[in-house]
Short mmCIF file of C-alpha atoms and ligand atoms in Angstrom, two decimals:
data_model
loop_
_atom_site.label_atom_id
_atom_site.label_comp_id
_atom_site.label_asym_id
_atom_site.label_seq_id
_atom_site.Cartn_x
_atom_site.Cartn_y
_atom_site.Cartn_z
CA UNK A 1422 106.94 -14.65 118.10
CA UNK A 1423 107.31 -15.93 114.17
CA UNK A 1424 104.41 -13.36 112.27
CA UNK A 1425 105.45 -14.65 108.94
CA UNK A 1426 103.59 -18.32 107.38
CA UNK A 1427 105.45 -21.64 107.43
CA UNK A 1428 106.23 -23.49 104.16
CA UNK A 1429 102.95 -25.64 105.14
CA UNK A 1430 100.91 -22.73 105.36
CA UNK A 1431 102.45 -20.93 102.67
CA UNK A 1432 101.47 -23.73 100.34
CA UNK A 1433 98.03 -23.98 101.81
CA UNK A 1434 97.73 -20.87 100.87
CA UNK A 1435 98.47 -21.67 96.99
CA UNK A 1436 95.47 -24.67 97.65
CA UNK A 1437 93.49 -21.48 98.44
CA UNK A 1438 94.34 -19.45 96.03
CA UNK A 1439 94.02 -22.53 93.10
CA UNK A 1440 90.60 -23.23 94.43
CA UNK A 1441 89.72 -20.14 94.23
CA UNK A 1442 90.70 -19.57 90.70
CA UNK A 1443 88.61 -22.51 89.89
CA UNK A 1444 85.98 -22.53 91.82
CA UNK A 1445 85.12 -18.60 92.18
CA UNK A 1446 82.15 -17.85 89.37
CA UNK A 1447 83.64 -15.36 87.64
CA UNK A 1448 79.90 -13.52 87.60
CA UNK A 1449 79.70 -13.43 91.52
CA UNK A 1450 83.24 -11.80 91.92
CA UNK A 1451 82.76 -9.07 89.53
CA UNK A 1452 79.43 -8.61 91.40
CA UNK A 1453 81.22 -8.28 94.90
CA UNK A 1454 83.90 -5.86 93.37
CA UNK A 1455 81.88 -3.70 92.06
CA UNK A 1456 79.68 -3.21 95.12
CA UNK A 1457 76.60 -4.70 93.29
CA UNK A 1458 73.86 -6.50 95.59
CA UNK A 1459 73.53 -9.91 95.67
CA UNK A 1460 70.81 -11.88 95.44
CA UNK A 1461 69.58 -15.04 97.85
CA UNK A 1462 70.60 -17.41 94.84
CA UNK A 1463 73.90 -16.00 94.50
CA UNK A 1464 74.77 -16.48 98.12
CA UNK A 1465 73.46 -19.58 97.97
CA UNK A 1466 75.44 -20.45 94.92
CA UNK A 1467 78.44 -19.96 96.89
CA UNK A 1468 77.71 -21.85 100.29
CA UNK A 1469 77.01 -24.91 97.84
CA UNK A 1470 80.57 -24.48 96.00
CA UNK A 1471 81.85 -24.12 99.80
CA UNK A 1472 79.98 -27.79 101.33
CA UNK A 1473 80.78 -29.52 98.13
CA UNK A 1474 84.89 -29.04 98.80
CA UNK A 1475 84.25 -29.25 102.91
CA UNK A 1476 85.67 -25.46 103.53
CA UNK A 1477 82.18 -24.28 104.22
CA UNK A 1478 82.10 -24.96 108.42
CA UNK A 1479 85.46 -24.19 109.08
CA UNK A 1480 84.88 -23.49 112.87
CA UNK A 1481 83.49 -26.63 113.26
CA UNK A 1482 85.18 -29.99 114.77
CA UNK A 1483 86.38 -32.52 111.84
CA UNK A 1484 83.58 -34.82 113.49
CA UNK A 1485 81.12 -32.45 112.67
CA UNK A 1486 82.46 -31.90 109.44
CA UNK A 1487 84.71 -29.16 109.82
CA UNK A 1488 88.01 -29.21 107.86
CA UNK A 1489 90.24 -29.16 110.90
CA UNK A 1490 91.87 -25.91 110.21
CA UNK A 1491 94.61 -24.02 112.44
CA UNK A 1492 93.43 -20.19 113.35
CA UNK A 1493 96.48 -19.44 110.82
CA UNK A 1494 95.20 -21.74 107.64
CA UNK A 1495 90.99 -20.01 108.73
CA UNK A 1496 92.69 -15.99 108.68
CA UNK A 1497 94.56 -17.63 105.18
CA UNK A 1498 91.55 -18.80 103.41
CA UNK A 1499 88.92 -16.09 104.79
CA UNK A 1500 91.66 -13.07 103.43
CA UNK A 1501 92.26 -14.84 100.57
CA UNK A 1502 88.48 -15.13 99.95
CA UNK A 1503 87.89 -11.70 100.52
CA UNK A 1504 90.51 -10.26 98.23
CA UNK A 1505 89.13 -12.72 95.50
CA UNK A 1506 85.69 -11.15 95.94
CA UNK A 1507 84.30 -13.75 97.03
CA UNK A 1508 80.62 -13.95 98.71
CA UNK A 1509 80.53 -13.76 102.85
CA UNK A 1510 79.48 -17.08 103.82
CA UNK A 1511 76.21 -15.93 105.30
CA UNK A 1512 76.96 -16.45 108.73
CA UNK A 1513 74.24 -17.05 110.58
CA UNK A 1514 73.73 -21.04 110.52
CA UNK A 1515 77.55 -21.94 109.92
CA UNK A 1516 79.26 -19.47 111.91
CA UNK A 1517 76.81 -18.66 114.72
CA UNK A 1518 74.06 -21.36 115.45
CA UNK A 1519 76.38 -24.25 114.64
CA UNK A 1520 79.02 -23.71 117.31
CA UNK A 1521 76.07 -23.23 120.12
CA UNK A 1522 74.29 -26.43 118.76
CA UNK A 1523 78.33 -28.28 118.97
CA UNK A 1524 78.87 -27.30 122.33
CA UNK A 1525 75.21 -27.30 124.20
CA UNK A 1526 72.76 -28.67 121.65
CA UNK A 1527 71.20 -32.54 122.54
CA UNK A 1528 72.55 -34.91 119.99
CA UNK A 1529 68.94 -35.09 118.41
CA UNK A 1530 69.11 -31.47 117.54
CA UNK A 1531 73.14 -32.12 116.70
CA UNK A 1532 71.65 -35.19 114.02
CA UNK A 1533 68.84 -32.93 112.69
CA UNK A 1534 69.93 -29.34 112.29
CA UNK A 1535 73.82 -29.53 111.99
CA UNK A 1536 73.74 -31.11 108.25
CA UNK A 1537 70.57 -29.04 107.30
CA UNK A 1538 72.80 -25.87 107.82
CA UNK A 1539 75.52 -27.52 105.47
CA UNK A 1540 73.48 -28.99 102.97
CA UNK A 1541 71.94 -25.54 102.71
CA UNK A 1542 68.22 -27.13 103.15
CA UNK A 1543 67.44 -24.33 106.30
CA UNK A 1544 68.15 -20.57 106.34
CA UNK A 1545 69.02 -19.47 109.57
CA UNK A 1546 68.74 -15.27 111.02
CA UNK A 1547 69.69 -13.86 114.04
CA UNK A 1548 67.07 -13.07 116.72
CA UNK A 1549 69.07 -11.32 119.48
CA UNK A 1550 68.10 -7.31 119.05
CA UNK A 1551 65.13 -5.73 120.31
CA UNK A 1552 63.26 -2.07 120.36
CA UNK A 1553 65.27 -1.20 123.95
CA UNK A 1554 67.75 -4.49 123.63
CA UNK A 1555 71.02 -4.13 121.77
CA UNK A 1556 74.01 -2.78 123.65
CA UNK A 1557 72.33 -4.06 126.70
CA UNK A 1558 71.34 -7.59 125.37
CA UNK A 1559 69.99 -9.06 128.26
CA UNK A 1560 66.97 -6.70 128.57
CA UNK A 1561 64.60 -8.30 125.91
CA UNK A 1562 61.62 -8.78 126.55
CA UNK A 1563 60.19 -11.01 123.98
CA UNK A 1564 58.60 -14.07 126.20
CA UNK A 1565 57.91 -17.62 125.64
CA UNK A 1566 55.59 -19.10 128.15
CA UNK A 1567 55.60 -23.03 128.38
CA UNK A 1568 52.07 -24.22 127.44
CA UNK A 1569 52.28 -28.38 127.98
CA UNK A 1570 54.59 -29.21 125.00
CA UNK A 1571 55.11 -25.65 123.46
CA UNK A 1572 56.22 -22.16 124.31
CA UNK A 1573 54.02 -19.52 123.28
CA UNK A 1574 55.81 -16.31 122.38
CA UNK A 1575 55.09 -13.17 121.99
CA UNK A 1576 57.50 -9.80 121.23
CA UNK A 1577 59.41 -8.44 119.05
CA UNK A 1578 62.75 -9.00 117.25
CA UNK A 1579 64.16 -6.01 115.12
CA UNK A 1580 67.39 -5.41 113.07
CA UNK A 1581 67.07 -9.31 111.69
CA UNK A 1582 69.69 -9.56 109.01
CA UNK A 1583 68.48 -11.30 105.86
CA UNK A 1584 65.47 -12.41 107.87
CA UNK A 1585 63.46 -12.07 104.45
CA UNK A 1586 64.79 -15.56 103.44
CA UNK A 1587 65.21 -17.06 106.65
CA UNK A 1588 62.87 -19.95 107.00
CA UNK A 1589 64.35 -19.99 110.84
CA UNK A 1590 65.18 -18.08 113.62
CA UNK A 1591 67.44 -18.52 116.52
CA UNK A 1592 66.16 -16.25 119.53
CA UNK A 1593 66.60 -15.18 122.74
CA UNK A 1594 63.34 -15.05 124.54
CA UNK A 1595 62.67 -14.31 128.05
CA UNK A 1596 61.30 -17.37 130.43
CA UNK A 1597 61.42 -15.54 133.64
CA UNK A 1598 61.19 -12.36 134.94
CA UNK A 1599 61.56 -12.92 138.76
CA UNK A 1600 65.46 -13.43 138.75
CA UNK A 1601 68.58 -11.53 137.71
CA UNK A 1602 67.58 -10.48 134.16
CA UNK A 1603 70.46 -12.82 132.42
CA UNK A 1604 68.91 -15.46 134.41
CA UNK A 1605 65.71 -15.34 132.60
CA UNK A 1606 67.05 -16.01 129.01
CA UNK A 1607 66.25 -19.16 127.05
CA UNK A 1608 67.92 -20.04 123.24
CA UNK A 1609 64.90 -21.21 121.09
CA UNK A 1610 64.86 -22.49 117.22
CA UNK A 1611 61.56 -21.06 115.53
CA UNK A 1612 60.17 -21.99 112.08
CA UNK A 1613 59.32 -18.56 110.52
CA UNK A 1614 56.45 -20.69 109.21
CA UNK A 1615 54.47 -20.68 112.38
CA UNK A 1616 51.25 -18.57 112.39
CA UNK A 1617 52.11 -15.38 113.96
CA UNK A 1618 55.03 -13.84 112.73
CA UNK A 1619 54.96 -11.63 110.66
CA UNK A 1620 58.22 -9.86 108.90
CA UNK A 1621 58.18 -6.18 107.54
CA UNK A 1622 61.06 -4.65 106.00
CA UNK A 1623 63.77 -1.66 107.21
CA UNK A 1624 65.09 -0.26 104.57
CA UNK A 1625 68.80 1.27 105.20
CA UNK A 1626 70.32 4.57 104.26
CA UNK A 1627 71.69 2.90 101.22
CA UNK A 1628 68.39 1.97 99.63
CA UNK A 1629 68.70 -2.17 100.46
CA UNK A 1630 66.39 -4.16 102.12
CA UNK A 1631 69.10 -6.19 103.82
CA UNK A 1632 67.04 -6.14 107.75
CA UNK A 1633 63.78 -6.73 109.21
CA UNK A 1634 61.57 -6.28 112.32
CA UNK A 1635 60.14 -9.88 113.02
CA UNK A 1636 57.12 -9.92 115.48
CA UNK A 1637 55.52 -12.98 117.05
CA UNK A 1638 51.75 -13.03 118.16
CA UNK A 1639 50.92 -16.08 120.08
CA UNK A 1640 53.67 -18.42 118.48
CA UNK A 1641 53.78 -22.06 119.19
CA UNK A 1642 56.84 -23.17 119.76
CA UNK A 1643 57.43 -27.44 119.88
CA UNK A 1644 59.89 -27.60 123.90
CA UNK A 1645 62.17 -29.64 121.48
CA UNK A 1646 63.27 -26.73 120.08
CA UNK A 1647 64.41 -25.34 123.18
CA UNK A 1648 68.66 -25.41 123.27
CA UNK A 1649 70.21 -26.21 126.17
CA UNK A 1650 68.28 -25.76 129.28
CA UNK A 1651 65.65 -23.04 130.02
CA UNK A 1652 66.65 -19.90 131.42
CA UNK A 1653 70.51 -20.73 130.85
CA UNK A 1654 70.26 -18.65 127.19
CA UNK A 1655 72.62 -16.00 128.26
CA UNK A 1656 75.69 -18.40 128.50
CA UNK A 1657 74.73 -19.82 125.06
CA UNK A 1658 74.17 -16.45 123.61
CA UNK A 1659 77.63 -14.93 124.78
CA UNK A 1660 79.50 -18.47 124.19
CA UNK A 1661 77.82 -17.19 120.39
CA UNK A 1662 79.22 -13.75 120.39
CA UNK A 1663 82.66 -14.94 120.45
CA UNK A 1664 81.99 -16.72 117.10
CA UNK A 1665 80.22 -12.93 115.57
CA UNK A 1666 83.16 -11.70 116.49
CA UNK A 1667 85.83 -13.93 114.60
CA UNK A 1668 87.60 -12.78 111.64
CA UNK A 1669 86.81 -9.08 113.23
CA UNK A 1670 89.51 -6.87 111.57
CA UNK A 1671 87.96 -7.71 107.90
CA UNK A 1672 92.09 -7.56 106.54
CA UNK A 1673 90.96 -9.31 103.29
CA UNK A 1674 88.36 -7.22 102.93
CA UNK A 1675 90.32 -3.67 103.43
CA UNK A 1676 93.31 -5.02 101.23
CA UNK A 1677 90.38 -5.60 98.28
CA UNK A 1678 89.01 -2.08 98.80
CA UNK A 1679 92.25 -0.33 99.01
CA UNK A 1680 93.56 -1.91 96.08
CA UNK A 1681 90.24 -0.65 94.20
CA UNK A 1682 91.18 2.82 95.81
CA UNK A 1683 94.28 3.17 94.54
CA UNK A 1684 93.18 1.70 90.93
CA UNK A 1685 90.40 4.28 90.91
CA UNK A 1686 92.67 7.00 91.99
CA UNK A 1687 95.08 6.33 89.06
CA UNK A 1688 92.26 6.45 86.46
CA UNK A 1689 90.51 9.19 88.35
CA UNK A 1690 91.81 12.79 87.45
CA UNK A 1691 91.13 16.57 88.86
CA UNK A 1692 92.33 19.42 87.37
CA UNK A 1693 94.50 17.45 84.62
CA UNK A 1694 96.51 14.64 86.81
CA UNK A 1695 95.29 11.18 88.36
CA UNK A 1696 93.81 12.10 91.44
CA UNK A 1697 97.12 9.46 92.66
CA UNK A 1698 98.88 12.66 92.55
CA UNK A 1699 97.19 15.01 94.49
CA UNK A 1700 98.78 15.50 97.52
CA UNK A 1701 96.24 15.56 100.05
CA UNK A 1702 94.35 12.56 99.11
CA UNK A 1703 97.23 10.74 98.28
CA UNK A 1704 98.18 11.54 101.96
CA UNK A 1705 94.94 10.34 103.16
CA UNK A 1706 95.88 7.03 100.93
CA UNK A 1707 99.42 6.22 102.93
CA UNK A 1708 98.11 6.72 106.16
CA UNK A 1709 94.82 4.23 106.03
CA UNK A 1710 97.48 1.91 104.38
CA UNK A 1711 99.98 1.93 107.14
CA UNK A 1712 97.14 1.82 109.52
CA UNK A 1713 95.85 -1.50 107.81
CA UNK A 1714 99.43 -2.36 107.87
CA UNK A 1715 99.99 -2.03 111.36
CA UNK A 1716 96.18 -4.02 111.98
CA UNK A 1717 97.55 -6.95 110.33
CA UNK A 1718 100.85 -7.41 112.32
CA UNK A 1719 98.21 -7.04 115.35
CA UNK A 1720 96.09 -9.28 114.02
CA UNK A 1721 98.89 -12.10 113.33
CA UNK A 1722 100.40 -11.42 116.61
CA UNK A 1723 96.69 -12.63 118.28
CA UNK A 1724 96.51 -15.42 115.72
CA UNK A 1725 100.07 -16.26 116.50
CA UNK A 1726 99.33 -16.02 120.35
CA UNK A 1727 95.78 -17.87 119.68
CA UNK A 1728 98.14 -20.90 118.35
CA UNK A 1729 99.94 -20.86 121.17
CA UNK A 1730 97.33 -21.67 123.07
CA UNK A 1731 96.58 -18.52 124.41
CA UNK A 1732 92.60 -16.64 124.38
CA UNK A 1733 92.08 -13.43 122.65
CA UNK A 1734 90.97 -10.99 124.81
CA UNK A 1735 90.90 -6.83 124.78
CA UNK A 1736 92.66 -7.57 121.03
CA UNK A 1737 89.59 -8.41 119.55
CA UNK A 1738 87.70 -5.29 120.80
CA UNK A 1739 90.74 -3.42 119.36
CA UNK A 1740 90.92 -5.31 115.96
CA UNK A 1741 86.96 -4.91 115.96
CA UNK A 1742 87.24 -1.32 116.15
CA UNK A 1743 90.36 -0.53 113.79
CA UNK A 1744 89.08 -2.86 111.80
CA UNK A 1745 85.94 -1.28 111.17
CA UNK A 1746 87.72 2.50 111.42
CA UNK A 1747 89.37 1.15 108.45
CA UNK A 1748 87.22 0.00 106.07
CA UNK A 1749 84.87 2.91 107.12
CA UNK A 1750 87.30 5.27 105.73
CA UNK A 1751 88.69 3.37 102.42
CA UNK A 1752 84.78 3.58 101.73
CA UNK A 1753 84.83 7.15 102.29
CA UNK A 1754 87.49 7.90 100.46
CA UNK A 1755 86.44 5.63 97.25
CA UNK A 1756 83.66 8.02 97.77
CA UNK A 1757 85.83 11.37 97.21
CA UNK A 1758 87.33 9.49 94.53
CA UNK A 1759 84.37 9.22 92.52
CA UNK A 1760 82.95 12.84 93.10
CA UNK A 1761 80.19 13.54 91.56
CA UNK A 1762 79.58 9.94 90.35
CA UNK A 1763 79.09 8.84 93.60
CA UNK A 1764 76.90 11.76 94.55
CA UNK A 1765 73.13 9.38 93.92
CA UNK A 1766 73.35 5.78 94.05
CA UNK A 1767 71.23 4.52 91.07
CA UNK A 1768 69.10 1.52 92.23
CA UNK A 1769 69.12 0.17 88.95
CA UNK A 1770 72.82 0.89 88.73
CA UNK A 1771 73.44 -1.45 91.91
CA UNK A 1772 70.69 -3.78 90.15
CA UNK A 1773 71.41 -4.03 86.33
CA UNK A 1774 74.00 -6.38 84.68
CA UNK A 1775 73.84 -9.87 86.02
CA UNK A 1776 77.49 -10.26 84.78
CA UNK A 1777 78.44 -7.51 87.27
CA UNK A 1778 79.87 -5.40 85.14
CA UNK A 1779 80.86 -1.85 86.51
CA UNK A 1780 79.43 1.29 85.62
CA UNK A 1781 81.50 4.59 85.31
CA UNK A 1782 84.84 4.65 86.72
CA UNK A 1783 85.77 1.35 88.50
CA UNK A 1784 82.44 0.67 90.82
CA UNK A 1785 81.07 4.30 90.62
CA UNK A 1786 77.70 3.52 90.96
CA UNK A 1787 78.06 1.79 94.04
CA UNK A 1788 80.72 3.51 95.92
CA UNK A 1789 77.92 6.05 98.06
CA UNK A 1790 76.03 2.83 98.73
CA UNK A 1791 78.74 0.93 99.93
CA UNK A 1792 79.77 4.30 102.17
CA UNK A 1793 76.12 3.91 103.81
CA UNK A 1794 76.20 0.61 104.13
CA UNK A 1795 79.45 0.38 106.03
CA UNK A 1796 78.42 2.35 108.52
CA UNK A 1797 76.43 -0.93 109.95
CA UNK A 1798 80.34 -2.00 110.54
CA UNK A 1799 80.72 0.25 113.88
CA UNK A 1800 77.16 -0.77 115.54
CA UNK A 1801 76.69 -4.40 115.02
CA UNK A 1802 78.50 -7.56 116.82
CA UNK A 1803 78.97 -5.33 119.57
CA UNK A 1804 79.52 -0.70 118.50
CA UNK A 1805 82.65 0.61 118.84
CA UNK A 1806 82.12 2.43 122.04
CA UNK A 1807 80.66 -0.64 123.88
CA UNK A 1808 84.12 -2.56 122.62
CA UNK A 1809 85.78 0.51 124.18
CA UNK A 1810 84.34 -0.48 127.60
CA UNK A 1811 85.50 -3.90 127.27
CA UNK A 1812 89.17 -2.96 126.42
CA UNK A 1813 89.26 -0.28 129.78
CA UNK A 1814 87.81 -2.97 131.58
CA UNK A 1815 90.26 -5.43 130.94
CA UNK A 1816 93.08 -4.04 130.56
CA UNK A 1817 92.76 -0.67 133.02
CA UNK A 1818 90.24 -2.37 135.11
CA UNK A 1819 87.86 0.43 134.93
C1 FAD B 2964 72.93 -3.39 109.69
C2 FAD B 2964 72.68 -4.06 111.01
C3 FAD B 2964 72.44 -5.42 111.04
C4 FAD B 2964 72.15 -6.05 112.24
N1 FAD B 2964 71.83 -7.39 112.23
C5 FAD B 2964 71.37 -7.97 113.37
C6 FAD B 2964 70.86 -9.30 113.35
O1 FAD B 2964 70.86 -9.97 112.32
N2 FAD B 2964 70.36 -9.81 114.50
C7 FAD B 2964 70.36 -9.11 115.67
O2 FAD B 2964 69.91 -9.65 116.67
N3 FAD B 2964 70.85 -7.85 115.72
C8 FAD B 2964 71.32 -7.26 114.60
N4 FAD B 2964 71.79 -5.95 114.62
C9 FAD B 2964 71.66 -5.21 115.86
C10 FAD B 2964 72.96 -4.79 116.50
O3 FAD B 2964 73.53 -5.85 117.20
C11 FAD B 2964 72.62 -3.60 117.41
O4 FAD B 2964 72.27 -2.52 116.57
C12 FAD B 2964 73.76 -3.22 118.30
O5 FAD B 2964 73.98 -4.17 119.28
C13 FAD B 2964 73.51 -1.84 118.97
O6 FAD B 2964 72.28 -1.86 119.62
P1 FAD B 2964 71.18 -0.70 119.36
O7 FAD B 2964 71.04 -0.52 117.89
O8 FAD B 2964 69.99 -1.02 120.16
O9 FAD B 2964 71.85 0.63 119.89
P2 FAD B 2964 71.93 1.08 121.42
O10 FAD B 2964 72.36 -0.05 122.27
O11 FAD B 2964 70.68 1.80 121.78
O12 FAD B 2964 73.12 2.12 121.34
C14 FAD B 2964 72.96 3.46 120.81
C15 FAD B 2964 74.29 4.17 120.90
O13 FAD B 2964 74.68 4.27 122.29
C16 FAD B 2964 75.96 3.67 122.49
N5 FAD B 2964 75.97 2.98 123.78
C17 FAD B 2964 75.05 2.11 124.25
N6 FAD B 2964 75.39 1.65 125.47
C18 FAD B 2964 76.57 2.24 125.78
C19 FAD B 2964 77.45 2.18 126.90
N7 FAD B 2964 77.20 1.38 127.95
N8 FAD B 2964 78.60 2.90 126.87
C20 FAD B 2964 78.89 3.70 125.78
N9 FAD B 2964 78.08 3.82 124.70
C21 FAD B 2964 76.94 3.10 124.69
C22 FAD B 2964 76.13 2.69 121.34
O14 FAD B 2964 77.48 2.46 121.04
C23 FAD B 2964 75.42 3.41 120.20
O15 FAD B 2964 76.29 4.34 119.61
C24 FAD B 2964 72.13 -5.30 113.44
C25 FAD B 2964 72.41 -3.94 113.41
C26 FAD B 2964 72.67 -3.31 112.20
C27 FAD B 2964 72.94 -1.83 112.20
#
């Protein structure tokens, strides 16, 4: 097995990297460096920049307008991306709703909502988690009852990503109760318009409003918003957790924060010398670096296997859960870094300075909001301990 790029992809790479450098606003990058939140406009900003080159749906067939990328040249230009700083594409209508409306949609909802997602025209947020329904998905409750040409729903959606500027919703709604309960699932595309839904704000351990409880009170629902056919939801909704879970291990992402580590930990001193050179840290340093070493060889040998035609199986749980291990503790220890700096994080500190400018030593202000935040990384697309199950299921059969 060949783990290092071809010429071809070595050069795609540069196209990457060029694009990048030309196409990056300078004023969103600094903002994702230094931790700073971004706002609906900036995100959209970037999706735009993405559609307007045709790199924005890169899961998607050419047909569709995807760019008809290899697994290798996708891990290329999403590390390369994340290293630059630049935006996530939000993933919700490209990455998660698009590939269910490919493979099962009717080609009326294909014509109609596949070049609304590119063009950026509808905001799309997850509607899968309930009070009681997470881990064990296919308990919601939630129900849509067919009324002539609508569904009426009723229930409760919670932990809705971004659902504050979501004009839709995918969800998974229950349609019958009198069967096995992943028999009872239907897929359904809601306006957040309707009357009856109403949207009320969580706010997280780092201050952000970044997810939402959603609730539905007699919702009318047009049937032509139905995907796929009723009470076959579950298939669609799994067949949409592979697609969560792509790009798991983050690498670009850890590579970005470890080099701000190590920057911060050369500027950084305690008791006279860069904190670089204190053992125990710098310790703590090599050892999440090999460890993000040794990810990426695993997650080129899946790639590499992936190309080969093969399916990734118990690898993603385990690149979901190093991955996450990792960047959970580059985060913590940007957070030792900045000692007392990072003891409060200063809302208008995350909030001031369009330009993105840092404040304090290299992202201070942010570096105890970005250690809350990440620990959303082990819990969502499936927590660490329920990938655990996976991997002793497949592989010791447990
Ligand atoms: C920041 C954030 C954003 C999110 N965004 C969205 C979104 O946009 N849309 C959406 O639908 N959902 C979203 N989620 C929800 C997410 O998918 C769920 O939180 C996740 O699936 C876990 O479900 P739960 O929170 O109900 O925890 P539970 O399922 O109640 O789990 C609680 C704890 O028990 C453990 N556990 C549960 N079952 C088992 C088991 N069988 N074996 C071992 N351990 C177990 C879990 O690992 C966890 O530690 C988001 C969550 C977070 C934190």
């Amino acid at each position: 097995m060949d783990l290092k790029f071809t010429a071809e992809e070595e050069a795609f790479r540069s196209e990457v990297l060029a694009f990048l450098h030309d196409r990056l606003p300078q004023r969103l990058a600094s903002k994702v460096s230094n931790g700073r939140h971004l706002t609906r406009d900036d995100m959209a900003q970037w999706h735009a920049i993405l559609h307007e080159k045709g790199w924005l749906a890169n899961h998607w067939p050419q047909e569709y307008g995807g760019p008809g990328w290899t697994a290798v040249q996708k891990f290329i230009f999403e590390n390369e991306c994340a290293i630059a700083g630049a935006p996530r594409i939000v993933p919700f209508g490209v990455n998660m709703l698009g590939p269910v409306l490919i493979k099962y949609g009717s080609e009326a909802q294909k014509r109609y909502w596949l070049p609304r997602i590119l063009d950026g025209s509808d905001w799309w947020c997850q509607g899968y988690s309930e009070p009681g329904a997470g881990s064990d998905l296919a308990s919601v409750r939630t129900t849509a009852i067919r009324e002539g040409d609508h569904y009426v729903v009723n229930g409760q959606k919670t932990w809705t990503t971004l659902g504050h500027y979501a004009n839709m919703i995918f969800c998974l709604v229950r349609t019958a109760t009198d069967v096995r309960k992943q028999e009872g699932i239907s897929f359904l595309l809601i306006d957040m318009n309707t009357p009856g839904i109403e949207v009320r704000p969580i706010i997280t351990l780092d201050g952000e409003h970044e997810v939402n409880e959603v609730f539905f009170t007699d919702v009318r629902v047009p049937v032509a918003n139905m995907v796929g056919e009723e009470n076959r939801g579950w298939t669609y909704a799994k067949y949409l957790l592979t697609y969560e879970r792509t790009n798991i291990a983050g690498v670009g992402f850890s590579v970005a924060a470890l080099a701000r580590l190590k920057r911060a930990a050369q500027t950084i001193t305690r008791n006279g010398k860069p904190l670089a050179e204190d053992r125990q840290f710098a310790a703590r340093v090599a050892k999440v670096e090999i460890d993000l070493e040794n990810m990426k060889t695993t997650n080129l040998r899946v790639i590499a296997a992936v190309a080969g035609g093969g399916v990734p199986g118990a690898e993603s749980s385990m690149l979901k859960i190093r991955g996450t291990e990792i960047r959970q503790e580059i985060a913590s220890l940007l957070r030792r870094a900045m000692g007392p700096y990072a003891a409060p994080f200063v809302e208008e500190a995350l909030e001031a300075g369009d330009a993105g400018e840092a404040i304090g030593p290299d992202g201070a202000a942010s570096a105890a909001a970005q250690y809350f935040n990440n620990r959303k990384l082990s819990i969502f697309g499936g927590s660490n301990e329920i990938q655990k199950n996976i991997i002793s299921k497949m592989i010791l059969g447990l």
